[in-house]
Amino acid sequence: MKSVIYGALIALVGAVGLANAQSAKPAGAEEMKPANWLFVQVADSVTVDGNTLTLKGVAPQTLMFTDRPERMTGDAPTPAFVKFWTTGKSDFEKDPPNATLAVTVDGKPATAVVELTNPVLNGDSLTYTFKVLGGDPPKNGTNPSLFIDWWYGPGYGPGPYWGHGYCWRGPYGGLHCRPGW
């Protein structure tokens, strides 16, 4: 019995230490700079029903990146991305983003361009209301990637999302950023 308790205690201490190590800022970290951020969400599958698009098995993190003048990459927890959809001077609720849905249907690639609104995260399913801008979204498919148009920060886009994060130089020389909440 004691060995089980000690084992559980050691596992707990190790998990707390790992969480603290992951949340610590890397050496040379700097504040996030204002940038036009683009986002990518990936999932196991997608279903489209009327004007609703549902990513099933959505990844727990939303990838983000910028283009020139300085290329930056990053990631944010998907629940936080959804939470801050309606926060800021020019949030996605006020100015819905365009997005491209790239998906595999019967072994073949399919794409559609949509405007996204009203994200709802329920477990690992993320549902958006959408309006078609180009192409025909498939009724279902696998390995979807949703490429979401830019959000500018800080001060624009979701307020707490920007200006509270940090970046550090990655092995490729660019900045890797992590928003802080």
Short mmCIF file of C-alpha atoms in Angstrom, two decimals:
data_model
loop_
_atom_site.label_atom_id
_atom_site.label_comp_id
_atom_site.label_asym_id
_atom_site.label_seq_id
_atom_site.Cartn_x
_atom_site.Cartn_y
_atom_site.Cartn_z
CA MET A 1 0.00 0.00 0.00
CA LYS A 2 2.82 2.41 0.89
CA SER A 3 4.53 1.77 -2.45
CA VAL A 4 1.32 2.65 -4.31
CA ILE A 5 0.98 5.92 -2.34
CA TYR A 6 4.67 6.79 -2.86
CA GLY A 7 4.39 5.94 -6.56
CA ALA A 8 1.34 8.19 -6.92
CA LEU A 9 3.09 10.99 -5.03
CA ILE A 10 6.19 10.73 -7.23
CA ALA A 11 4.01 10.77 -10.37
CA LEU A 12 2.16 13.87 -9.09
CA VAL A 13 5.39 15.72 -8.28
CA GLY A 14 6.79 14.78 -11.71
CA ALA A 15 3.64 16.00 -13.48
CA VAL A 16 3.71 19.33 -11.64
CA GLY A 17 7.42 19.73 -12.44
CA LEU A 18 6.78 18.97 -16.12
CA ALA A 19 3.88 21.46 -16.26
CA ASN A 20 6.06 24.15 -14.67
CA ALA A 21 8.91 23.42 -17.09
CA GLN A 22 6.56 23.70 -20.09
CA SER A 23 5.11 27.03 -18.90
CA ALA A 24 8.52 28.59 -18.17
CA LYS A 25 9.70 31.18 -20.69
CA PRO A 26 12.69 30.07 -22.74
CA ALA A 27 15.95 31.98 -22.37
CA GLY A 28 15.98 35.13 -24.49
CA ALA A 29 12.17 35.32 -24.68
CA GLU A 30 10.71 38.64 -25.84
CA GLU A 31 7.21 40.13 -25.90
CA MET A 32 4.98 39.18 -28.83
CA LYS A 33 5.09 41.78 -31.59
CA PRO A 34 2.04 43.07 -33.48
CA ALA A 35 1.53 40.88 -36.53
CA ASN A 36 -1.04 39.54 -38.97
CA TRP A 37 -1.57 36.03 -37.62
CA LEU A 38 -3.04 33.24 -39.74
CA PHE A 39 -4.39 30.07 -38.13
CA VAL A 40 -4.68 26.38 -38.97
CA GLN A 41 -6.96 23.88 -37.29
CA VAL A 42 -6.71 20.19 -38.12
CA ALA A 43 -8.99 17.30 -37.22
CA ASP A 44 -9.70 13.65 -37.92
CA SER A 45 -12.84 14.30 -39.97
CA VAL A 46 -15.36 16.95 -41.00
CA THR A 47 -19.10 16.94 -41.59
CA VAL A 48 -21.09 19.67 -43.30
CA ASP A 49 -24.83 19.96 -42.70
CA GLY A 50 -26.62 22.97 -44.16
CA ASN A 51 -24.64 25.98 -42.94
CA THR A 52 -22.83 24.09 -40.15
CA LEU A 53 -19.29 22.74 -40.44
CA THR A 54 -18.07 20.39 -37.69
CA LEU A 55 -14.44 19.38 -37.20
CA LYS A 56 -14.44 16.07 -35.30
CA GLY A 57 -11.34 15.05 -33.39
CA VAL A 58 -10.00 18.61 -33.63
CA ALA A 59 -6.42 19.05 -32.41
CA PRO A 60 -6.07 20.55 -28.91
CA GLN A 61 -3.91 23.36 -30.28
CA THR A 62 -4.55 25.86 -33.06
CA LEU A 63 -1.42 26.56 -35.07
CA MET A 64 -0.60 30.15 -35.97
CA PHE A 65 1.91 31.80 -38.26
CA THR A 66 2.78 35.08 -39.93
CA ASP A 67 4.35 36.04 -43.20
CA ARG A 68 6.67 38.94 -43.84
CA PRO A 69 8.39 41.06 -42.66
CA GLU A 70 9.36 38.64 -39.89
CA ARG A 71 8.10 35.10 -40.07
CA MET A 72 6.77 33.87 -36.76
CA THR A 73 5.10 30.63 -35.74
CA GLY A 74 3.16 29.67 -32.67
CA ASP A 75 0.37 27.67 -31.16
CA ALA A 76 -2.56 28.39 -28.88
CA PRO A 77 -4.94 26.06 -27.06
CA THR A 78 -8.01 25.57 -29.27
CA PRO A 79 -10.41 26.27 -26.36
CA ALA A 80 -8.71 29.64 -25.78
CA PHE A 81 -8.85 30.45 -29.52
CA VAL A 82 -12.63 29.86 -29.44
CA LYS A 83 -13.04 31.79 -26.17
CA PHE A 84 -11.33 34.90 -27.51
CA TRP A 85 -13.25 34.85 -30.83
CA THR A 86 -15.46 37.67 -29.52
CA THR A 87 -12.86 39.75 -27.65
CA GLY A 88 -11.09 42.89 -28.85
CA LYS A 89 -11.53 45.95 -31.04
CA SER A 90 -11.87 44.04 -34.30
CA ASP A 91 -12.63 40.50 -33.23
CA PHE A 92 -13.87 37.73 -35.49
CA GLU A 93 -17.45 38.25 -34.35
CA LYS A 94 -17.37 41.83 -35.70
CA ASP A 95 -15.33 40.90 -38.78
CA PRO A 96 -15.78 37.17 -39.58
CA PRO A 97 -12.73 35.55 -41.13
CA ASN A 98 -12.53 33.82 -44.46
CA ALA A 99 -11.17 30.29 -44.35
CA THR A 100 -10.24 27.53 -46.75
CA LEU A 101 -11.35 24.04 -45.90
CA ALA A 102 -9.02 21.43 -47.40
CA VAL A 103 -10.25 17.86 -46.95
CA THR A 104 -9.91 14.37 -48.42
CA VAL A 105 -13.07 12.85 -49.91
CA ASP A 106 -12.92 9.30 -51.26
CA GLY A 107 -9.13 9.58 -51.53
CA LYS A 108 -9.24 12.85 -53.49
CA PRO A 109 -8.56 16.42 -52.32
CA ALA A 110 -11.46 18.86 -52.08
CA THR A 111 -11.46 22.52 -51.07
CA ALA A 112 -14.02 25.22 -50.37
CA VAL A 113 -13.69 28.83 -49.28
CA VAL A 114 -16.03 29.90 -46.49
CA GLU A 115 -16.70 32.70 -44.02
CA LEU A 116 -16.75 31.43 -40.42
CA THR A 117 -18.94 32.53 -37.51
CA ASN A 118 -20.14 31.23 -34.13
CA PRO A 119 -17.53 28.65 -33.09
CA VAL A 120 -18.71 26.13 -30.49
CA LEU A 121 -16.28 23.64 -28.94
CA ASN A 122 -17.82 20.53 -27.40
CA GLY A 123 -15.16 18.06 -26.30
CA ASP A 124 -13.05 17.43 -29.40
CA SER A 125 -15.74 18.61 -31.84
CA LEU A 126 -15.54 22.21 -33.08
CA THR A 127 -18.58 23.51 -34.95
CA TYR A 128 -18.76 26.71 -37.01
CA THR A 129 -21.63 28.35 -38.82
CA PHE A 130 -20.43 29.21 -42.32
CA LYS A 131 -21.30 30.95 -45.56
CA VAL A 132 -19.88 29.59 -48.83
CA LEU A 133 -17.63 32.04 -50.71
CA GLY A 134 -16.28 29.60 -53.30
CA GLY A 135 -16.42 25.91 -54.16
CA ASP A 136 -18.79 23.33 -52.75
CA PRO A 137 -18.01 22.05 -49.24
CA PRO A 138 -18.23 18.25 -49.16
CA LYS A 139 -20.82 16.64 -46.89
CA ASN A 140 -18.02 14.78 -45.09
CA GLY A 141 -14.36 13.93 -45.39
CA THR A 142 -11.20 12.99 -43.56
CA ASN A 143 -8.03 14.80 -42.54
CA PRO A 144 -9.49 18.29 -42.79
CA SER A 145 -7.34 21.38 -42.44
CA LEU A 146 -9.05 24.71 -41.90
CA PHE A 147 -6.84 27.68 -42.90
CA ILE A 148 -8.25 30.78 -41.18
CA ASP A 149 -7.60 34.33 -42.38
CA TRP A 150 -5.55 36.79 -40.37
CA TRP A 151 -6.07 38.48 -37.05
CA TYR A 152 -3.98 41.50 -36.09
CA GLY A 153 -2.62 42.17 -32.60
CA PRO A 154 -2.04 43.62 -30.06
CA GLY A 155 -4.96 45.97 -29.63
CA TYR A 156 -6.76 44.44 -32.58
CA GLY A 157 -8.28 41.02 -32.58
CA PRO A 158 -8.95 39.39 -29.24
CA GLY A 159 -7.64 41.68 -26.51
CA PRO A 160 -6.20 39.26 -23.92
CA TYR A 161 -4.86 37.06 -26.72
CA TRP A 162 -2.33 39.66 -27.84
CA GLY A 163 0.28 41.59 -25.96
CA HIS A 164 0.45 39.06 -23.17
CA GLY A 165 2.52 36.44 -24.90
CA TYR A 166 6.17 35.92 -25.63
CA CYS A 167 8.39 34.70 -28.45
CA TRP A 168 11.80 33.11 -28.68
CA ARG A 169 14.19 32.27 -31.49
CA GLY A 170 13.74 28.77 -32.81
CA PRO A 171 16.38 26.54 -34.37
CA TYR A 172 15.41 27.80 -37.85
CA GLY A 173 16.14 31.42 -36.85
CA GLY A 174 12.53 32.62 -36.84
CA LEU A 175 10.44 33.50 -33.83
CA HIS A 176 8.16 30.96 -32.17
CA CYS A 177 5.42 32.57 -30.07
CA ARG A 178 3.05 31.49 -27.37
CA PRO A 179 0.15 33.73 -26.35
CA GLY A 180 -0.28 34.05 -22.61
CA TRP A 181 -3.59 34.19 -20.82
#
